[in-house]
Amino acid sequence: MKTRNMVLCALFAALMAICAWISVPTGSVSFTLQTFALFLTLLVLGGKWGSVTVLVYLTLGAVGIPVFSGFQGGIGTLLGPSGGFFLGFMLTNLLYWLVISLFGNRFLTNLIALCTGLLLCYLCGWLWYSRFATVNFFFWCLPYLLPDAVKMILAFFLAKRLKSVI
């Protein structure tokens, strides 16, 4: 593992924490910029190092460091109403890594991988949240679609700039 990769993983894990703290509370699951950080991490670092980054981020939160939204941390947060999203983040990384490995690192492939990963993240979040309340999947994820689409577009533009600098 190169020092450069370790530093980038730590930097992007810190970015995920900062983006989690920027949130709009809407009940038990808040709007955050975590998905923006996830998209940016995948587009800049790729699937392999993106997975390492998310694993570092989740480990920091699991041991109690307040890296999750609302300055929360600990196993209780991972098992709370929004816990399915954390699993979804990791599965999104793995799906992205698989799709890019099979079909190449092109714009359309990235877009398809991120969109299907986001739907997988929604599915994990909804399945986990439905343990706490009865909600319809479509109506539950509808408010998140437009903000997440904007975050994805911004991540594409920023990733292009960051890749040329990094």
mmCIF file of C-alpha atoms in Angstrom:
data_model
loop_
_atom_site.group_PDB
_atom_site.id
_atom_site.type_symbol
_atom_site.label_atom_id
_atom_site.label_comp_id
_atom_site.label_asym_id
_atom_site.label_seq_id
_atom_site.Cartn_x
_atom_site.Cartn_y
_atom_site.Cartn_z
ATOM 1 C CA MET A 1 0.000 0.000 0.000
ATOM 2 C CA LYS A 2 1.548 3.275 -1.083
ATOM 3 C CA THR A 3 1.677 6.252 1.264
ATOM 4 C CA ARG A 4 -0.179 8.287 -1.356
ATOM 5 C CA ASN A 5 -3.131 5.868 -1.342
ATOM 6 C CA MET A 6 -3.268 5.783 2.459
ATOM 7 C CA VAL A 7 -3.272 9.586 2.622
ATOM 8 C CA LEU A 8 -5.997 9.836 -0.026
ATOM 9 C CA CYS A 9 -8.135 7.248 1.800
ATOM 10 C CA ALA A 10 -7.749 9.147 5.073
ATOM 11 C CA LEU A 11 -8.522 12.447 3.348
ATOM 12 C CA PHE A 12 -11.665 11.109 1.692
ATOM 13 C CA ALA A 13 -12.793 9.380 4.921
ATOM 14 C CA ALA A 14 -12.475 12.773 6.625
ATOM 15 C CA LEU A 15 -14.448 14.306 3.752
ATOM 16 C CA MET A 16 -17.205 11.723 4.299
ATOM 17 C CA ALA A 17 -17.335 12.682 7.984
ATOM 18 C CA ILE A 18 -17.507 16.401 7.202
ATOM 19 C CA CYS A 19 -20.209 15.797 4.594
ATOM 20 C CA ALA A 20 -22.178 13.744 7.131
ATOM 21 C CA TRP A 21 -22.137 16.671 9.540
ATOM 22 C CA ILE A 22 -23.696 18.917 6.892
ATOM 23 C CA SER A 23 -27.256 17.710 7.206
ATOM 24 C CA VAL A 24 -30.871 18.789 7.114
ATOM 25 C CA PRO A 25 -32.866 16.864 9.738
ATOM 26 C CA THR A 26 -36.081 15.368 8.329
ATOM 27 C CA GLY A 27 -37.007 12.884 11.028
ATOM 28 C CA SER A 28 -35.066 9.727 11.661
ATOM 29 C CA VAL A 29 -33.174 9.812 8.320
ATOM 30 C CA SER A 30 -31.626 13.195 7.444
ATOM 31 C CA PHE A 31 -30.526 14.737 4.158
ATOM 32 C CA THR A 32 -26.731 14.782 4.230
ATOM 33 C CA LEU A 33 -23.877 15.257 1.810
ATOM 34 C CA GLN A 34 -22.567 11.753 2.501
ATOM 35 C CA THR A 35 -23.693 10.471 -0.879
ATOM 36 C CA PHE A 36 -21.826 13.371 -2.529
ATOM 37 C CA ALA A 37 -18.664 12.312 -0.674
ATOM 38 C CA LEU A 38 -19.303 8.686 -1.646
ATOM 39 C CA PHE A 39 -19.706 9.564 -5.338
ATOM 40 C CA LEU A 40 -16.623 11.784 -5.286
ATOM 41 C CA THR A 41 -14.592 9.109 -3.528
ATOM 42 C CA LEU A 42 -15.518 6.490 -6.110
ATOM 43 C CA LEU A 43 -14.913 8.760 -9.082
ATOM 44 C CA VAL A 44 -11.535 9.953 -7.827
ATOM 45 C CA LEU A 45 -10.138 6.900 -6.011
ATOM 46 C CA GLY A 46 -11.947 4.113 -7.847
ATOM 47 C CA GLY A 47 -13.687 1.048 -6.443
ATOM 48 C CA LYS A 48 -10.771 -0.570 -4.645
ATOM 49 C CA TRP A 49 -9.549 2.470 -2.707
ATOM 50 C CA GLY A 50 -13.104 3.781 -2.402
ATOM 51 C CA SER A 51 -14.012 0.572 -0.581
ATOM 52 C CA VAL A 52 -11.023 0.977 1.716
ATOM 53 C CA THR A 53 -12.082 4.577 2.386
ATOM 54 C CA VAL A 54 -15.654 3.658 3.286
ATOM 55 C CA LEU A 55 -14.407 0.807 5.464
ATOM 56 C CA VAL A 56 -12.130 3.249 7.328
ATOM 57 C CA TYR A 57 -15.025 5.702 7.716
ATOM 58 C CA LEU A 58 -17.405 3.020 9.025
ATOM 59 C CA THR A 59 -14.763 1.639 11.381
ATOM 60 C CA LEU A 60 -14.118 5.096 12.819
ATOM 61 C CA GLY A 61 -17.846 5.498 13.415
ATOM 62 C CA ALA A 62 -18.271 2.001 14.834
ATOM 63 C CA VAL A 63 -15.631 2.584 17.522
ATOM 64 C CA GLY A 64 -17.460 5.701 18.666
ATOM 65 C CA ILE A 65 -15.795 8.594 16.868
ATOM 66 C CA PRO A 66 -18.618 11.021 15.934
ATOM 67 C CA VAL A 67 -18.272 10.847 12.140
ATOM 68 C CA PHE A 68 -21.936 10.189 11.322
ATOM 69 C CA SER A 69 -24.688 12.785 10.842
ATOM 70 C CA GLY A 70 -25.628 14.710 13.931
ATOM 71 C CA PHE A 71 -22.067 14.205 15.266
ATOM 72 C CA GLN A 72 -22.967 10.659 16.242
ATOM 73 C CA GLY A 73 -20.850 7.547 16.399
ATOM 74 C CA GLY A 74 -20.912 4.055 17.823
ATOM 75 C CA ILE A 75 -22.561 0.744 17.099
ATOM 76 C CA GLY A 76 -25.925 2.177 18.179
ATOM 77 C CA THR A 77 -25.871 4.584 15.259
ATOM 78 C CA LEU A 78 -24.958 1.797 12.828
ATOM 79 C CA LEU A 79 -27.907 -0.224 14.131
ATOM 80 C CA GLY A 80 -30.295 2.759 14.222
ATOM 81 C CA PRO A 81 -32.914 3.760 11.632
ATOM 82 C CA SER A 82 -30.351 4.981 9.090
ATOM 83 C CA GLY A 83 -28.048 1.962 9.535
ATOM 84 C CA GLY A 84 -29.057 0.408 6.232
ATOM 85 C CA PHE A 85 -27.446 3.283 4.377
ATOM 86 C CA PHE A 86 -24.076 2.417 5.870
ATOM 87 C CA LEU A 87 -24.346 -1.097 4.475
ATOM 88 C CA GLY A 88 -25.573 0.455 1.234
ATOM 89 C CA PHE A 89 -22.465 2.646 1.047
ATOM 90 C CA MET A 90 -20.234 -0.407 1.175
ATOM 91 C CA LEU A 91 -22.351 -2.347 -1.335
ATOM 92 C CA THR A 92 -22.381 0.685 -3.646
ATOM 93 C CA ASN A 93 -18.584 0.664 -3.565
ATOM 94 C CA LEU A 94 -18.387 -3.023 -4.351
ATOM 95 C CA LEU A 95 -20.938 -2.737 -7.165
ATOM 96 C CA TYR A 96 -19.076 0.243 -8.623
ATOM 97 C CA TRP A 97 -15.796 -1.664 -8.467
ATOM 98 C CA LEU A 98 -17.365 -4.659 -10.220
ATOM 99 C CA VAL A 99 -19.039 -2.636 -12.989
ATOM 100 C CA ILE A 100 -15.926 -0.561 -13.716
ATOM 101 C CA SER A 101 -13.752 -3.694 -13.693
ATOM 102 C CA LEU A 102 -16.018 -5.457 -16.172
ATOM 103 C CA PHE A 103 -16.971 -2.601 -18.507
ATOM 104 C CA GLY A 104 -14.175 -0.026 -18.198
ATOM 105 C CA ASN A 105 -13.841 3.419 -16.701
ATOM 106 C CA ARG A 106 -15.891 5.569 -19.072
ATOM 107 C CA PHE A 107 -18.439 8.296 -18.342
ATOM 108 C CA LEU A 108 -21.505 6.205 -19.181
ATOM 109 C CA THR A 109 -20.194 3.207 -17.226
ATOM 110 C CA ASN A 110 -19.511 5.449 -14.231
ATOM 111 C CA LEU A 111 -22.987 6.945 -14.476
ATOM 112 C CA ILE A 112 -24.669 3.529 -14.663
ATOM 113 C CA ALA A 113 -22.547 2.182 -11.805
ATOM 114 C CA LEU A 114 -23.310 5.161 -9.564
ATOM 115 C CA CYS A 115 -27.045 5.173 -10.359
ATOM 116 C CA THR A 116 -27.452 1.453 -9.723
ATOM 117 C CA GLY A 117 -25.289 1.781 -6.615
ATOM 118 C CA LEU A 118 -27.503 4.599 -5.358
ATOM 119 C CA LEU A 119 -30.605 2.480 -5.926
ATOM 120 C CA LEU A 120 -28.921 -0.358 -4.033
ATOM 121 C CA CYS A 121 -28.120 2.092 -1.237
ATOM 122 C CA TYR A 122 -31.775 3.220 -1.165
ATOM 123 C CA LEU A 123 -32.916 -0.395 -1.068
ATOM 124 C CA CYS A 124 -30.629 -1.240 1.858
ATOM 125 C CA GLY A 125 -31.684 1.939 3.668
ATOM 126 C CA TRP A 126 -35.369 1.248 3.106
ATOM 127 C CA LEU A 127 -35.181 -2.424 4.094
ATOM 128 C CA TRP A 128 -33.384 -1.495 7.308
ATOM 129 C CA TYR A 129 -35.677 1.472 8.033
ATOM 130 C CA SER A 130 -38.780 -0.652 7.469
ATOM 131 C CA ARG A 131 -37.823 -2.537 10.636
ATOM 132 C CA PHE A 132 -38.637 0.669 12.534
ATOM 133 C CA ALA A 133 -41.651 1.932 10.561
ATOM 134 C CA THR A 134 -43.919 0.813 7.725
ATOM 135 C CA VAL A 135 -43.131 2.869 4.635
ATOM 136 C CA ASN A 136 -43.620 2.523 0.891
ATOM 137 C CA PHE A 137 -40.290 2.291 -0.954
ATOM 138 C CA PHE A 138 -41.249 4.695 -3.747
ATOM 139 C CA PHE A 139 -42.605 7.409 -1.443
ATOM 140 C CA TRP A 140 -39.778 6.879 1.023
ATOM 141 C CA CYS A 141 -36.937 7.481 -1.464
ATOM 142 C CA LEU A 142 -38.745 10.057 -3.655
ATOM 143 C CA PRO A 143 -37.570 13.095 -1.629
ATOM 144 C CA TYR A 144 -33.951 11.935 -1.936
ATOM 145 C CA LEU A 145 -33.874 11.473 -5.731
ATOM 146 C CA LEU A 146 -33.433 15.078 -6.871
ATOM 147 C CA PRO A 147 -30.854 16.075 -4.218
ATOM 148 C CA ASP A 148 -28.851 12.909 -4.886
ATOM 149 C CA ALA A 149 -28.956 13.520 -8.648
ATOM 150 C CA VAL A 150 -27.588 17.037 -8.093
ATOM 151 C CA LYS A 151 -24.876 15.639 -5.788
ATOM 152 C CA MET A 152 -23.930 13.086 -8.457
ATOM 153 C CA ILE A 153 -23.609 15.753 -11.161
ATOM 154 C CA LEU A 154 -21.497 17.948 -8.878
ATOM 155 C CA ALA A 155 -19.296 14.969 -8.014
ATOM 156 C CA PHE A 156 -18.685 14.287 -11.726
ATOM 157 C CA PHE A 157 -17.542 17.862 -12.351
ATOM 158 C CA LEU A 158 -15.410 18.067 -9.220
ATOM 159 C CA ALA A 159 -13.863 14.616 -9.768
ATOM 160 C CA LYS A 160 -12.706 15.628 -13.222
ATOM 161 C CA ARG A 161 -10.905 18.620 -11.723
ATOM 162 C CA LEU A 162 -9.483 16.698 -8.772
ATOM 163 C CA LYS A 163 -8.141 13.859 -10.909
ATOM 164 C CA SER A 164 -6.090 16.294 -12.957
ATOM 165 C CA VAL A 165 -4.589 17.765 -9.759
ATOM 166 C CA ILE A 166 -4.056 14.487 -7.917
#
